[in-house]
Amino acid sequence: MKINHYLIGFAISSLFRRDAKSFFIIFIFTSLIFLLSSILFISNSIKEELFITLDSLPQITVQKLQAGRHANIEISRVDKLLKLNGVQSAIPRVWGYYYFENAGVNFSIVGIDSFDKQYKKNFEELVENIDFDELEKNDSMIVGEGVKEILSQNYYKDFFNFVKADGELKKIKISSVFKSSTVLESNDIILMPKNLVLDIFGMSKLKVTDIVLEVANPQEIPTISQKIKNLFPDTRVITNSDLRVSYQNIFDYKSGMFLALFVVSAFTFFMIIYDKASGLSSEEKREIGVLKALGWKIDDIIKIKFYEAFIVSFISFLLGIIVALFFVYILQAPLLRDIFMGYSRLKPAFELPFILDLQTIFLLFFLTIPIYIAAIIIPSWRVAIMNADEVMR
Amino acid sequence: MFLTPEIIAIYTLNIIFLFFSIFAFIISINIVMHWNVNRTDERQYGLEKKSILVATIIKFIFILKLPLFIFFVFTANKISGVITGAMCAAGVVNSISFGLWLFVFKILNLFIFGFWIALHNMDTKDEQLSLTKLKFSIFIVAFMLLVIEIIYEISFFSSLNIDKIVSCCGTLFSVASSSSFSFIFNIPSSIAIGFFYLIFSLLVVFSFLKNEPLFLVINIIFFITALISLILFFGTYIYELPTHHCPYCFLQQEYYYVGYLLYITLFIGTFSGISGSILSMLNRKNRKDFYKKSLLFNSIYVAIVTAYPIVYYIKNGVWL
C-alpha cells in the first residue's frame, strides 16, 4: 500500500472547507479522549504512589482471627514466631482507630516503645530524636499535620481529651507535630507510648493488635507465611505481594468500572459520527459527483474519507492527551481525583507523581481511534458508490 | 473474571470486528454464489460495489489486528503480575487449557488476513477480476477462524482466575514438564540448531533459484524450526541462563523488548515469502520482489539470534 500525499493534501483542504463541521467533531472527540485519559492517568499515578508506600510496609503481617473477625493477638506468640528460620525480627504492634465525633474523623493511633525495633524508617528517626519515656511520664503524644489542624479547629491547642473504653477522660498533651515524606500515610497519625494506647483502647497488656515480621531473604516469604499458618491455624498472614495484588485489582476495577461507562458514551459517539458522515449536504454530493466524473475510482474516494477520519481522530487524540496531561499533572486533576481517593475528612493533600507509559497510550489509542474510523466505513462507502450523473443532476 | 481497562479495550474492539465481519460475511456468501463478470445486470453491479466495502472492512480489521496482537501480549504480561505464580505471559496463557490455541489462531488469522489483502491488491489490478470468487471463498473460511478466535479470546479473559496458582514459564518450558511444549525438549539442541541453519541456507538458495513451490514450503518449515530453535537454544543465550527456555520473557523490559523485534522480523520474512509464493503461483505476472523482502527480513532475524550466542561466547569464553 502506497500513501499518496496528494490525496492527503486534498483531505486536509476538504476538512478546512468544512471547518465548522470538522471543528465540532474534533471538539467532541477531544473532550471524550480527555476525560478517558485523565481517568487513566490519575489511576496510574495513585497506583504508583501506593506502590512506593508499599515498599515501606512490613513484609509479613500476622493477625489473629476469631469468628472470622480480626482479634487481638497474644504477645507470647512473638517468641514462637522469632524461632522460625529466616525471620529476622518480629515486632508486636499496638494501633487502632479513634473516632473523634466533633469533627467526624478517624485518627490512627500508633503505639511506640523506644526500646523496640521500629518497622518503619520514619518512625525510627522519630524514636531517635524524641524521648518516649519522657512522653509516657508526661502523658503526651506526637500528631500528624492533618490531626493537628483538626484539633486546633476544635480548640484543642496543646492537649486532647480521649474518651477511654470505660467512659473516663484521659487528657494527653500534644508534644510535637511530625512530618513525613509520604503524606498519604502520615496525615492522620497520632504517635504515643504503647502503654497509653493500651489504656485508651482498654486493651489487655498481654495482647497486641498484630505482629509484623521482617524476613532476611524476600524469596522465603511464601514459605514462612505457610509455616506461620501451620503453627497458628487461627491467624491470617498478609504478605507484601498480597497487598500489591489487591491494590492492582482495586485500581483496575475502578478504572474498569469507569471504562464500562465510557463504552456507552463511546457508542453514542459512534452513532453521532455515523449520522454526521451519512448526511451529506448537496454541495458535498456535487463535489463527489465531480470527482467521479473526473475519473476517480470508488477506492480513491474511500481513501480520501479515511485520510480525513484519521487526521481528525489523530488531532483529537493528541489534543485530548495534551489537555489531560495538563489537567492531571499541572492542575492536579480537581474533581476527578476524588473518584479514586475515596472520601475521608482527613484526606491528605498530595501531588500526583508523573507517570506516562507506552501501554496507557496504546490503550487510549485502541479505545478511541478505531471506534471513530469504524463509524465512517459504511457511510463513506455509501458516498463513494453514488453515481456521478445522479448526484450532479 | 476481572475487568481491567486493557481487557475492556480488547472486548470492545472484538465486538466491532465481529459486527463488521458478519456484515462482510453475508456479502461474501452472496458474491460467491452469484458473481459473474460477464453479466451486466443490476445485481452484478451491486455485487461489484459491495465487494469494495468488504475489502475495506477486511483492511480495517487487519490493520488493527497487527498492533492489537502486540497489545494482547502486553496485556498478558501485565496480568501476570496479578496472577499467583505467573512471571510472564506464558503463565497467563497456559493457565487456561485453550490458551495456546488462542495464540495459534491469532497468528494463523494474521497470516490469512494479510494474505487476503495481498490477494485483493493483485485482483484489483486484473481487468477480468478473475480471482474475486476465490478471494471471497477464502474470506468465508477466514471469517470462521476469526469467530473462533474471538470466542476463544472472550472466554479466555472471562475464565482467568486470580486465585488459582499457575505454573511459571520456568517450569512450563523445561524437560520435566508435561505441558504441550515438552515434546520439543526431546529434540537434542545440536540437531535443532543444525537443522535451523540448514533450512536457512536452503531458503537462501531457493530465493536465488526463484522456484515458488519450494520457497513456499521452505518458508513454512523455517517458521516452525525458527520457533523451536528459539525455545531450545537461542532463548537461553538471550537470558544467559541455561535452564530458561521461555519464548515470552524476552518480550519484557529486562531484555530490552528484543522479543518484539525478533517476532516481527520473523513474521514479515516468512509472511512475505509464503504469500508472495502463493500469489505468484496463482498469477504469473506477479512481481518477484517478495524473494528479496523475505530473504532480507529472515536474514535479519537469523543475524539477531546468531549474535546472542556469539556475543556471549566472546564475553565469557564458554558456551552455555
mmCIF file of C-alpha atoms in Angstrom, chain A residues 36 40 44 252 259 317 357-368 370, chain B residues 3-14 17 62-80 89 92-93 102-103 106 110 149 153 156-157 248 251 257 260 263-264:
data_model
loop_
_atom_site.group_PDB
_atom_site.id
_atom_site.type_symbol
_atom_site.label_atom_id
_atom_site.label_comp_id
_atom_site.label_asym_id
_atom_site.label_seq_id
_atom_site.Cartn_x
_atom_site.Cartn_y
_atom_site.Cartn_z
ATOM 1 C CA LEU A 36 -10.841 8.981 29.408
ATOM 2 C CA LEU A 40 -6.366 6.522 33.355
ATOM 3 C CA ASN A 44 -1.884 5.129 37.224
ATOM 4 C CA ASP A 252 -8.005 -1.957 37.658
ATOM 5 C CA LEU A 259 -14.424 2.430 31.320
ATOM 6 C CA PHE A 317 -6.182 12.145 20.172
ATOM 7 C CA ASP A 357 3.894 4.732 29.951
ATOM 8 C CA LEU A 358 3.594 3.440 26.450
ATOM 9 C CA GLN A 359 0.946 0.945 27.391
ATOM 10 C CA THR A 360 -1.515 3.591 28.540
ATOM 11 C CA ILE A 361 -1.037 5.493 25.295
ATOM 12 C CA PHE A 362 -1.620 2.271 23.377
ATOM 13 C CA LEU A 363 -4.722 1.600 25.425
ATOM 14 C CA LEU A 364 -6.106 5.068 24.754
ATOM 15 C CA PHE A 365 -5.362 4.660 21.095
ATOM 16 C CA PHE A 366 -7.268 1.380 20.844
ATOM 17 C CA LEU A 367 -10.234 2.726 22.749
ATOM 18 C CA THR A 368 -10.737 5.804 20.618
ATOM 19 C CA PRO A 370 -10.706 2.553 15.855
ATOM 20 C CA LEU B 3 -12.177 -6.305 34.062
ATOM 21 C CA THR B 4 -9.028 -4.323 33.582
ATOM 22 C CA PRO B 5 -9.098 -1.380 31.162
ATOM 23 C CA GLU B 6 -6.986 -3.394 28.731
ATOM 24 C CA ILE B 7 -9.449 -6.258 28.655
ATOM 25 C CA ILE B 8 -12.357 -3.895 28.103
ATOM 26 C CA ALA B 9 -10.486 -2.362 25.177
ATOM 27 C CA ILE B 10 -9.918 -5.794 23.659
ATOM 28 C CA TYR B 11 -13.570 -6.737 24.163
ATOM 29 C CA THR B 12 -14.774 -3.520 22.553
ATOM 30 C CA LEU B 13 -12.593 -3.999 19.505
ATOM 31 C CA ASN B 14 -13.663 -7.634 19.236
ATOM 32 C CA PHE B 17 -14.673 -6.709 14.463
ATOM 33 C CA PHE B 62 -6.186 -6.428 9.564
ATOM 34 C CA ILE B 63 -4.537 -3.063 10.145
ATOM 35 C CA LEU B 64 -5.921 -3.042 13.679
ATOM 36 C CA LYS B 65 -5.163 -6.689 14.355
ATOM 37 C CA LEU B 66 -1.442 -6.226 13.861
ATOM 38 C CA PRO B 67 -0.844 -3.789 16.753
ATOM 39 C CA LEU B 68 -3.635 -5.438 18.723
ATOM 40 C CA PHE B 69 -1.687 -8.682 18.762
ATOM 41 C CA ILE B 70 1.271 -6.908 20.345
ATOM 42 C CA PHE B 71 -1.129 -5.231 22.741
ATOM 43 C CA PHE B 72 -2.562 -8.622 23.670
ATOM 44 C CA VAL B 73 0.886 -9.913 24.605
ATOM 45 C CA PHE B 74 1.488 -6.695 26.541
ATOM 46 C CA THR B 75 -1.770 -7.213 28.437
ATOM 47 C CA ALA B 76 -0.977 -10.835 29.212
ATOM 48 C CA ASN B 77 2.384 -9.683 30.556
ATOM 49 C CA LYS B 78 0.680 -7.130 32.758
ATOM 50 C CA ILE B 79 -1.874 -9.594 34.100
ATOM 51 C CA SER B 80 0.972 -11.939 35.027
ATOM 52 C CA ALA B 89 2.624 -14.098 29.580
ATOM 53 C CA VAL B 92 -1.195 -16.486 31.981
ATOM 54 C CA VAL B 93 -1.695 -18.093 28.596
ATOM 55 C CA LEU B 102 -5.818 -18.835 21.180
ATOM 56 C CA PHE B 103 -2.264 -17.907 20.296
ATOM 57 C CA LYS B 106 -4.226 -15.349 16.421
ATOM 58 C CA LEU B 110 -2.823 -12.646 10.922
ATOM 59 C CA GLU B 149 -10.543 -16.643 17.766
ATOM 60 C CA GLU B 153 -10.431 -14.698 23.446
ATOM 61 C CA PHE B 156 -10.065 -16.767 27.834
ATOM 62 C CA PHE B 157 -10.333 -13.470 29.666
ATOM 63 C CA TYR B 248 7.639 -14.859 26.236
ATOM 64 C CA LEU B 251 9.183 -9.567 25.418
ATOM 65 C CA TYR B 257 11.815 -5.818 24.414
ATOM 66 C CA TYR B 260 9.095 -7.884 19.598
ATOM 67 C CA TYR B 263 8.945 -11.929 16.200
ATOM 68 C CA ILE B 264 8.165 -9.015 13.890
#
